[in-house]
Short mmCIF file of C-alpha atoms in Angstrom, two decimals:
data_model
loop_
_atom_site.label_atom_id
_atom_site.label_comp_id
_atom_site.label_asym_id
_atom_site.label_seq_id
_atom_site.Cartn_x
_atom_site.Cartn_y
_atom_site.Cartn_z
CA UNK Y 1 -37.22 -15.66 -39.31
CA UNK Y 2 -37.18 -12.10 -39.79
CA UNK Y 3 -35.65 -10.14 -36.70
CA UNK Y 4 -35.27 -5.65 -36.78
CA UNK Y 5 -32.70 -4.28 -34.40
CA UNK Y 6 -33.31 -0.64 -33.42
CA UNK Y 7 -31.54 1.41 -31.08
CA UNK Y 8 -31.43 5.19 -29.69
CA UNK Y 9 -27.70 5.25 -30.29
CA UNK Y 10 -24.32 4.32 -32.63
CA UNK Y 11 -24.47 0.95 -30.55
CA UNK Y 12 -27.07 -0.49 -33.23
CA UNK Y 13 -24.96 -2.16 -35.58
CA UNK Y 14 -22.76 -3.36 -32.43
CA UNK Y 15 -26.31 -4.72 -31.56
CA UNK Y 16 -27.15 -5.94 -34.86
CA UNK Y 17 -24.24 -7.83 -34.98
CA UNK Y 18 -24.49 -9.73 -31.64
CA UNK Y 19 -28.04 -10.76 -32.68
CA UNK Y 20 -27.18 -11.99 -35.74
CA UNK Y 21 -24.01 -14.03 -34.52
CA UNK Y 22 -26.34 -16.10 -32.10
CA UNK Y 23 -29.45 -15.98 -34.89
CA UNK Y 24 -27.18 -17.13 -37.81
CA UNK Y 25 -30.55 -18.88 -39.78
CA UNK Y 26 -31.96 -15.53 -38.88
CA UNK Y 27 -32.46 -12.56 -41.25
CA UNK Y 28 -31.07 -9.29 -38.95
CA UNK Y 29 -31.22 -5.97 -40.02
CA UNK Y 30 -31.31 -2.49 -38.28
CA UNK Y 31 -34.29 -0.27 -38.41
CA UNK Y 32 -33.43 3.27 -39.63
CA UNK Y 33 -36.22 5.91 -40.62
CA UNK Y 34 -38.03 4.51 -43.73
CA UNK Y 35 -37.32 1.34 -42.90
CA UNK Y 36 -40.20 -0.91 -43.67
CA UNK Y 37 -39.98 -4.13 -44.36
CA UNK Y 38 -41.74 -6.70 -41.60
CA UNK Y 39 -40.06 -8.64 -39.46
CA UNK Y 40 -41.13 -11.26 -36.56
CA UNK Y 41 -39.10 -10.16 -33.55
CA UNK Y 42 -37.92 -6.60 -32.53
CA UNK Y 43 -35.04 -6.27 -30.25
CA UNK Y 44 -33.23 -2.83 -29.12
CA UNK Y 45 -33.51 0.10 -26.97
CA UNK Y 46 -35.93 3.01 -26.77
CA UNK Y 47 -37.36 2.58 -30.02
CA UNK Y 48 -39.11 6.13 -31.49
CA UNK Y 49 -43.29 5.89 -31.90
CA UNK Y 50 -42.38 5.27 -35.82
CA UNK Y 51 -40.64 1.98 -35.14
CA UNK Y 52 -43.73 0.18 -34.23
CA UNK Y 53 -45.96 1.63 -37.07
CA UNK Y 54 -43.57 0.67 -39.35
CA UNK Y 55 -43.49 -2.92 -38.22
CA UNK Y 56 -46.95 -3.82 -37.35
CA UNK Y 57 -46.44 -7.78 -37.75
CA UNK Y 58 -43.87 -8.11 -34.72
CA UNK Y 59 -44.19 -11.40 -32.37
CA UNK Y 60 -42.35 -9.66 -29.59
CA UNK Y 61 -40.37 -6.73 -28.77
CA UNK Y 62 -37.43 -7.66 -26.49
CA UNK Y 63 -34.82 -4.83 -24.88
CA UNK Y 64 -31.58 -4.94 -24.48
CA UNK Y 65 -31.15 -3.84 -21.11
CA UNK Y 66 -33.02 -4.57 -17.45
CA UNK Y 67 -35.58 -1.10 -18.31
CA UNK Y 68 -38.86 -1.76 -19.50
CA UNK Y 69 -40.76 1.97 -19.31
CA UNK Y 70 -38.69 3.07 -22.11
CA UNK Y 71 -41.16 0.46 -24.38
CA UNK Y 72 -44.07 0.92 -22.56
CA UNK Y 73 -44.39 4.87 -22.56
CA UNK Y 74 -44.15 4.35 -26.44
CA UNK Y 75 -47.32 5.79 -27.56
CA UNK Y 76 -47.13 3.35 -30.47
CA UNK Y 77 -47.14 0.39 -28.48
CA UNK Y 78 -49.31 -2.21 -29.99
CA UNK Y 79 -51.55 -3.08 -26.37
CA UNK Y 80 -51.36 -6.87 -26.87
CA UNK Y 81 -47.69 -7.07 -28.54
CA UNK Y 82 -45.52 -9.07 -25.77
CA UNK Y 83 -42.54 -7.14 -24.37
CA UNK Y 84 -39.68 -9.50 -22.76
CA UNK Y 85 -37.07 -8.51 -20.95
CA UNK Y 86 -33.49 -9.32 -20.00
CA UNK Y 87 -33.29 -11.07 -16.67
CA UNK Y 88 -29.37 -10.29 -15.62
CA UNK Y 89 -27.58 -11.19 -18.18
CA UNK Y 90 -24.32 -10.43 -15.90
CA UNK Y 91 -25.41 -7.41 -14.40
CA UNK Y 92 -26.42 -8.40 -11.03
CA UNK Y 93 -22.37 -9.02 -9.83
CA UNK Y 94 -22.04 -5.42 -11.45
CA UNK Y 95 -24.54 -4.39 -8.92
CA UNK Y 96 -23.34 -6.25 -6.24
CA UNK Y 97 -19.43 -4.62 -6.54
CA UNK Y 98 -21.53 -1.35 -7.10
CA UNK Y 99 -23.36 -1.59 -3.40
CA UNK Y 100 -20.66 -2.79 -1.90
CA UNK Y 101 -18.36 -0.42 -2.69
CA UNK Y 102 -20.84 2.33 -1.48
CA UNK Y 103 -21.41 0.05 2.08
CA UNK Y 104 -17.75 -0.22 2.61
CA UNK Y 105 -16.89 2.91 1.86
CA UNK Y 106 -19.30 4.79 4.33
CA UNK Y 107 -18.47 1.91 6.95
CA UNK Y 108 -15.16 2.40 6.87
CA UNK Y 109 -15.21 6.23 6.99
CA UNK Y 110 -13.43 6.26 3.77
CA UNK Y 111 -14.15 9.90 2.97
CA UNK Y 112 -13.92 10.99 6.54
CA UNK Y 113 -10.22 9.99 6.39
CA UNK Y 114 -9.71 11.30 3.07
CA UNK Y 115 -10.79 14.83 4.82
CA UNK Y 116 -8.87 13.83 7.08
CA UNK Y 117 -5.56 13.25 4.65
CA UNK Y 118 -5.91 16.98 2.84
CA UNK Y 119 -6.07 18.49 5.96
CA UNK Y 120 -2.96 16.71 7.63
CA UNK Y 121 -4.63 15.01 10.37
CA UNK Y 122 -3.57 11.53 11.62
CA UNK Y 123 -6.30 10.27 13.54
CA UNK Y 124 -7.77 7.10 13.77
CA UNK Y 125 -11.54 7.32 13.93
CA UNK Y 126 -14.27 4.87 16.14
CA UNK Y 127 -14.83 1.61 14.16
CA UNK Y 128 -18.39 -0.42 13.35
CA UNK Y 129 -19.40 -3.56 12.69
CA UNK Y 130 -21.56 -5.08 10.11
CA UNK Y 131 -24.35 -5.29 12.50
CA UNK Y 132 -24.42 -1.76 12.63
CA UNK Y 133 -25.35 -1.49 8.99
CA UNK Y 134 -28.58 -3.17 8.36
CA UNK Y 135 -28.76 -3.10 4.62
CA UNK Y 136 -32.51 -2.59 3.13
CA UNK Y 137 -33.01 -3.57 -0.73
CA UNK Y 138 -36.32 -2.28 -2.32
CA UNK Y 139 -37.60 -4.41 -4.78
CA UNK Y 140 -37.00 -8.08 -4.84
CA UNK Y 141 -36.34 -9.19 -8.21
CA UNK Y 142 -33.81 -11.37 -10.14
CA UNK Y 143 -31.11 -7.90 -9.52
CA UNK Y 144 -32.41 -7.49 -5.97
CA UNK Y 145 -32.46 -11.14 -4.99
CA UNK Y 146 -28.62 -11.21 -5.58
CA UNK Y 147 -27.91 -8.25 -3.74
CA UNK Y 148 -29.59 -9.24 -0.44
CA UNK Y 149 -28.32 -12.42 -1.17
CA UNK Y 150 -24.91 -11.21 -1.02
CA UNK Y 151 -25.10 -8.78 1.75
CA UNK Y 152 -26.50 -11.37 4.03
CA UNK Y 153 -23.53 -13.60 2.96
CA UNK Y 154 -21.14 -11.19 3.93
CA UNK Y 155 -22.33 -11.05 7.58
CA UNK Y 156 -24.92 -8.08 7.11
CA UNK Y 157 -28.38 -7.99 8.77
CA UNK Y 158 -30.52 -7.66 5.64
CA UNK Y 159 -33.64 -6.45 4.85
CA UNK Y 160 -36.23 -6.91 1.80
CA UNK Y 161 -39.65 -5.29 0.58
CA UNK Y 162 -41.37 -6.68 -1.71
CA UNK Y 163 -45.15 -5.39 -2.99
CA UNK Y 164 -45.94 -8.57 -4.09
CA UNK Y 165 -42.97 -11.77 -3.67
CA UNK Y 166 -42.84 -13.56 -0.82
CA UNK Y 167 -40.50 -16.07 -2.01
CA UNK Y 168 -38.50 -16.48 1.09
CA UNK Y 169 -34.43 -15.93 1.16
CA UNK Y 170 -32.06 -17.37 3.72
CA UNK Y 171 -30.94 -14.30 6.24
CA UNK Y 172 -33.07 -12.05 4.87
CA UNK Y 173 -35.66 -10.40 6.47
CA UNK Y 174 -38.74 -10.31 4.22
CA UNK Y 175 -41.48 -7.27 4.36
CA UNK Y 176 -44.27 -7.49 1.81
CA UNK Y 177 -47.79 -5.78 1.20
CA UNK Y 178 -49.20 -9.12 1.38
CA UNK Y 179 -48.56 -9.09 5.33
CA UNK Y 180 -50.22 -5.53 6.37
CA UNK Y 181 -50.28 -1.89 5.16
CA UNK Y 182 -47.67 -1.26 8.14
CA UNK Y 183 -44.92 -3.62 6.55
CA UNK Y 184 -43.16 -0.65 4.37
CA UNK Y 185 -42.28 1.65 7.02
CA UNK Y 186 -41.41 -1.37 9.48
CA UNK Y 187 -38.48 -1.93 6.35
CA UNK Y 188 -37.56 1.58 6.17
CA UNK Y 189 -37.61 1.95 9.99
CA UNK Y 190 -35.29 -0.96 10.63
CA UNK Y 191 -33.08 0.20 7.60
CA UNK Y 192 -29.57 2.00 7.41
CA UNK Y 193 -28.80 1.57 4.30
CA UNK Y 194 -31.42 1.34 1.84
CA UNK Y 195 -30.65 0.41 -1.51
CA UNK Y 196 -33.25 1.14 -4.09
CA UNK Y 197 -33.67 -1.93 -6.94
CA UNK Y 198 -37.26 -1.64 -8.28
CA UNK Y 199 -38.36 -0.64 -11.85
CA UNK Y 200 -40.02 2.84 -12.43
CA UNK Y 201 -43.92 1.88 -12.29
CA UNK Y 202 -46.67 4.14 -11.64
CA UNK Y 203 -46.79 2.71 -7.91
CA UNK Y 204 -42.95 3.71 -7.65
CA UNK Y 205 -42.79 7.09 -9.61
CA UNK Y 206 -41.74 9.14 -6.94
CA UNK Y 207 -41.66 6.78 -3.83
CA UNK Y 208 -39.10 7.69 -1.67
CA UNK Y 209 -40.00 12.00 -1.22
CA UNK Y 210 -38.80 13.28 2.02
CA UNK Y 211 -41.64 11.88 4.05
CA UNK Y 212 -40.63 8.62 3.62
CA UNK Y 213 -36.90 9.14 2.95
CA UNK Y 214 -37.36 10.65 7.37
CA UNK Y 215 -38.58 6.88 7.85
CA UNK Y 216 -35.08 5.98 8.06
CA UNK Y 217 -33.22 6.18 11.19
CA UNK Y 218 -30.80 9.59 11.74
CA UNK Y 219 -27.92 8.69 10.26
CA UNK Y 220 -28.82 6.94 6.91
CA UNK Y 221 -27.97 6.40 3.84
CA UNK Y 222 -29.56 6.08 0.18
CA UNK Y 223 -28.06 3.95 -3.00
CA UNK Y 224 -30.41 4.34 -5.96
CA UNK Y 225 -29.33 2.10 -8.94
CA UNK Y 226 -33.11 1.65 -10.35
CA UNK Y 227 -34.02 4.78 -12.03
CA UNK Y 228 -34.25 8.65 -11.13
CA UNK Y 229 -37.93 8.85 -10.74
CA UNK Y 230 -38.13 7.07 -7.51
CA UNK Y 231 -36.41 9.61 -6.03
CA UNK Y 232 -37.45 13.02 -5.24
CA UNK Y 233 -34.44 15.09 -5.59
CA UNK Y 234 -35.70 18.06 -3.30
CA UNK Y 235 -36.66 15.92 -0.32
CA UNK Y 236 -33.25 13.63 -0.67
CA UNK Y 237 -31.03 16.69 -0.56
CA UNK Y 238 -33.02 18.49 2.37
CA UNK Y 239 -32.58 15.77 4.78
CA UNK Y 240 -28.94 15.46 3.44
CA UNK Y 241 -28.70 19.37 3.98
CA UNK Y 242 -30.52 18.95 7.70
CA UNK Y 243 -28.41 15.64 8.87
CA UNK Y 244 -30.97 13.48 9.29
CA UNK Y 245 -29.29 11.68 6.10
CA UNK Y 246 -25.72 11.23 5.70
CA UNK Y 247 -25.12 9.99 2.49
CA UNK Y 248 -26.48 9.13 -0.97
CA UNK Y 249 -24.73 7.34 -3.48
CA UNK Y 250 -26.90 7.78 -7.06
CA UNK Y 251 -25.83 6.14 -10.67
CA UNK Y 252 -29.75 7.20 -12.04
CA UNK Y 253 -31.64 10.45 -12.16
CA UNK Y 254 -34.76 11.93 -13.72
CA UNK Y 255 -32.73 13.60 -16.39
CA UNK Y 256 -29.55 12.25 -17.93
CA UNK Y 257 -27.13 13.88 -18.35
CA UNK Y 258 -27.97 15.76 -15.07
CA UNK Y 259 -28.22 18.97 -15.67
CA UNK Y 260 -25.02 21.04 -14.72
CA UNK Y 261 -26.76 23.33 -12.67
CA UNK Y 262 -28.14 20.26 -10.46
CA UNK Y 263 -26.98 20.30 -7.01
CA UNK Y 264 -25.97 16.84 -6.68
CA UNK Y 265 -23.09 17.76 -8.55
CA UNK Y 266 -21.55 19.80 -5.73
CA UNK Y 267 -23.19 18.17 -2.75
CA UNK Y 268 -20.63 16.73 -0.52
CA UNK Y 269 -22.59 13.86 1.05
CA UNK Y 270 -23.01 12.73 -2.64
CA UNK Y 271 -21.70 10.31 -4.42
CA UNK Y 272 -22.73 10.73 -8.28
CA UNK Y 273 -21.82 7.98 -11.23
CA UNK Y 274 -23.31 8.18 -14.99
CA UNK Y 275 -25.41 5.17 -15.01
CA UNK Y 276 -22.73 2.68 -14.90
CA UNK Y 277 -23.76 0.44 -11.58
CA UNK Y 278 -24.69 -2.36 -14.19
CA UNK Y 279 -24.38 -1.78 -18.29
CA UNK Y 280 -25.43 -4.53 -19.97
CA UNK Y 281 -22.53 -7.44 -21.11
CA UNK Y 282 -23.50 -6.93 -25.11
CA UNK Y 283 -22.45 -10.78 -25.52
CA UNK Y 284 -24.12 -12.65 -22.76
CA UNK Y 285 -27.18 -10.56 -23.59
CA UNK Y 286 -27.45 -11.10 -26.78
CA UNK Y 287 -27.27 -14.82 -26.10
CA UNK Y 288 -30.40 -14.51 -23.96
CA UNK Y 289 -32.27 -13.00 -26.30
CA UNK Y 290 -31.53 -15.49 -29.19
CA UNK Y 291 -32.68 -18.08 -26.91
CA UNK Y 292 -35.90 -15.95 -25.68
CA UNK Y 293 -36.68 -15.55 -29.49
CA UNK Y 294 -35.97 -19.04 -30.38
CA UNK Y 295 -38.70 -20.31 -27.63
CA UNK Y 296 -41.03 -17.90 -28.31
CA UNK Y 297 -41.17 -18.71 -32.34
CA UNK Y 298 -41.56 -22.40 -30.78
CA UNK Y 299 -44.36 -21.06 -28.80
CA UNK Y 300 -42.54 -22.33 -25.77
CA UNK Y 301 -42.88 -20.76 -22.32
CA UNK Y 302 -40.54 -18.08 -22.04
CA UNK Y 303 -39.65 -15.62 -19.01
CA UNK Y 304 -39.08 -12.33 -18.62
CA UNK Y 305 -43.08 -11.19 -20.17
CA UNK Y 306 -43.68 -7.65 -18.81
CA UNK Y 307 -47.06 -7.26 -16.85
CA UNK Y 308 -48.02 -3.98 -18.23
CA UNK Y 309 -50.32 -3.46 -15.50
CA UNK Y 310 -47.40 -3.52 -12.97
CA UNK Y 311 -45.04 -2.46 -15.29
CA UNK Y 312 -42.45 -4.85 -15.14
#
């Protein structure tokens, strides 16, 4: 078995080498420009349009991380080569800590008291409960199951939308398309915190624009941990600006690095981080895809196979 590692970074040969330690009957190399020889399986992270006319004879393509768009805008994209993706791997209790953190902080009135602190004041502020923070996560998939899971283990009310699962979850309130064109604004609408967990799909390219963002009650808040295109920056930061939103806590954005001229940057109801909620765990990772490769070159079922028509 042939296997070709590429990668849009000096992580290849990290990557190559994690492959090849789970593969070991496995030949492993790492693509680099002009390299042609054919392998069976592809495995790595935003590959360029040359990597797939170089290897023409590939099984499967399988990323390393939870992104899929990153293969399927390639222009070079073979339309029936299978594309399989990581399913967690470890990163949904990274994305658990990661919403968390956020929730508490904005429950507790962390920053308010930090204000609070450089100004000299000691003044102890009103208090909420966890029923005051219903918790809304949009998209419902292995990452989004465990963090509504979570929340509603913690005592949260929590809420769920879904376009197309309706795979039920204890204390969580389930909205879908399946019941009624009404059932997305019902979730936003009955949301405080809404934490944003879908891919980047042409249904979700630009989603949540200030129109819908103003679904949510006065007072709300916004986590994004999917990917910046959801989002549209302008509307976000004019209902921050206007206090109908009081927070936004965002690890993804449209470009990255954000540009140093953005205003998120400066914006003090914003909380920024450099796409670190959940970085894929190289080792367990790499594990899953060795197994992934080994059942598909069994022609066993395997999960994880993108629907390109959704997009994940």
């Amino acid at each position: 078995m042939k296997i070709v590692v590429v990668y849009g970074s000096d992580k290849g040969q990290a990557w190559r080498d994690a492959i090849a330690a789970q593969l070991r009957d496995a030949q492993v190399d790492l693509w680099q420009p002009g390299f042609t020889q054919p392998a069976d399986y592809g495995v790595g992270w935003a590959p360029p349009a040359r990597f797939f006319v170089d290897q023409p004879r590939l099984r499967a393509f399988l990323p390393t991380g939870a992104g899929v768009e990153h293969v399927l805008n390639n222009p070079s994209l073979p339309p029936d080569l299978p594309v399989v993706r990581v399913e967690d791997a470890g990163m949904g209790e990274q994305m658990i800590d990661y919403c968390r953190f956020e929730v508490l902080r904005w429950m507790q009135r962390r920053d308010d008291y930090a204000t609070q602190q450089a100004a000299g004041v000691w003044k102890q502020l009103p208090e909420s409960s966890r029923e005051d923070w219903p918790v809304g996560v949009f998209g419902l998939g292995v990452l989004g199951r465990q963090v509504a899971r979570a929340f509603a283990a913690e005592g949260f009310p929590v809420n769920a939308f879904s376009r197309s699962n309706t795979a039920s979850e204890p204390d969580v309130r389930l909205f879908t398309e399946a019941n009624g064109p009404d059932q997305f604004q019902a979730f936003m609408r009955a949301t405080r915190v809404l934490i944003i967990l879908a891919p980047l799909t042409p249904a979700t390219q630009d989603k949540f624009d200030r129109k819908t963002l103003q679904l949510l009650p006065q007072g709300g808040y916004v986590i994004n941990v999917a990917r910046g295109g959801l989002i549209v920056d302008e509307g976000l930061l004019d209902l921050l600006d206007h206090g109908h939103l009081n927070g936004a806590a965002l690890d993804v954005f449209r470009q990255e690095p954000l540009p140093p001229q953005h205003r998120y940057w400066t914006h003090p109801k914003v909380h920024m981080t450099p796409h670190t909620a959940a970085v894929t765990p190289m080792g367990p990772a790499a594990k899953q895809i060795a197994q992934k490769i080994r059942q598909l070159a069994a022609n066993q079922t395997v999960t994880g196979i993108v629907d390109r028509i959704r997009g994940y």
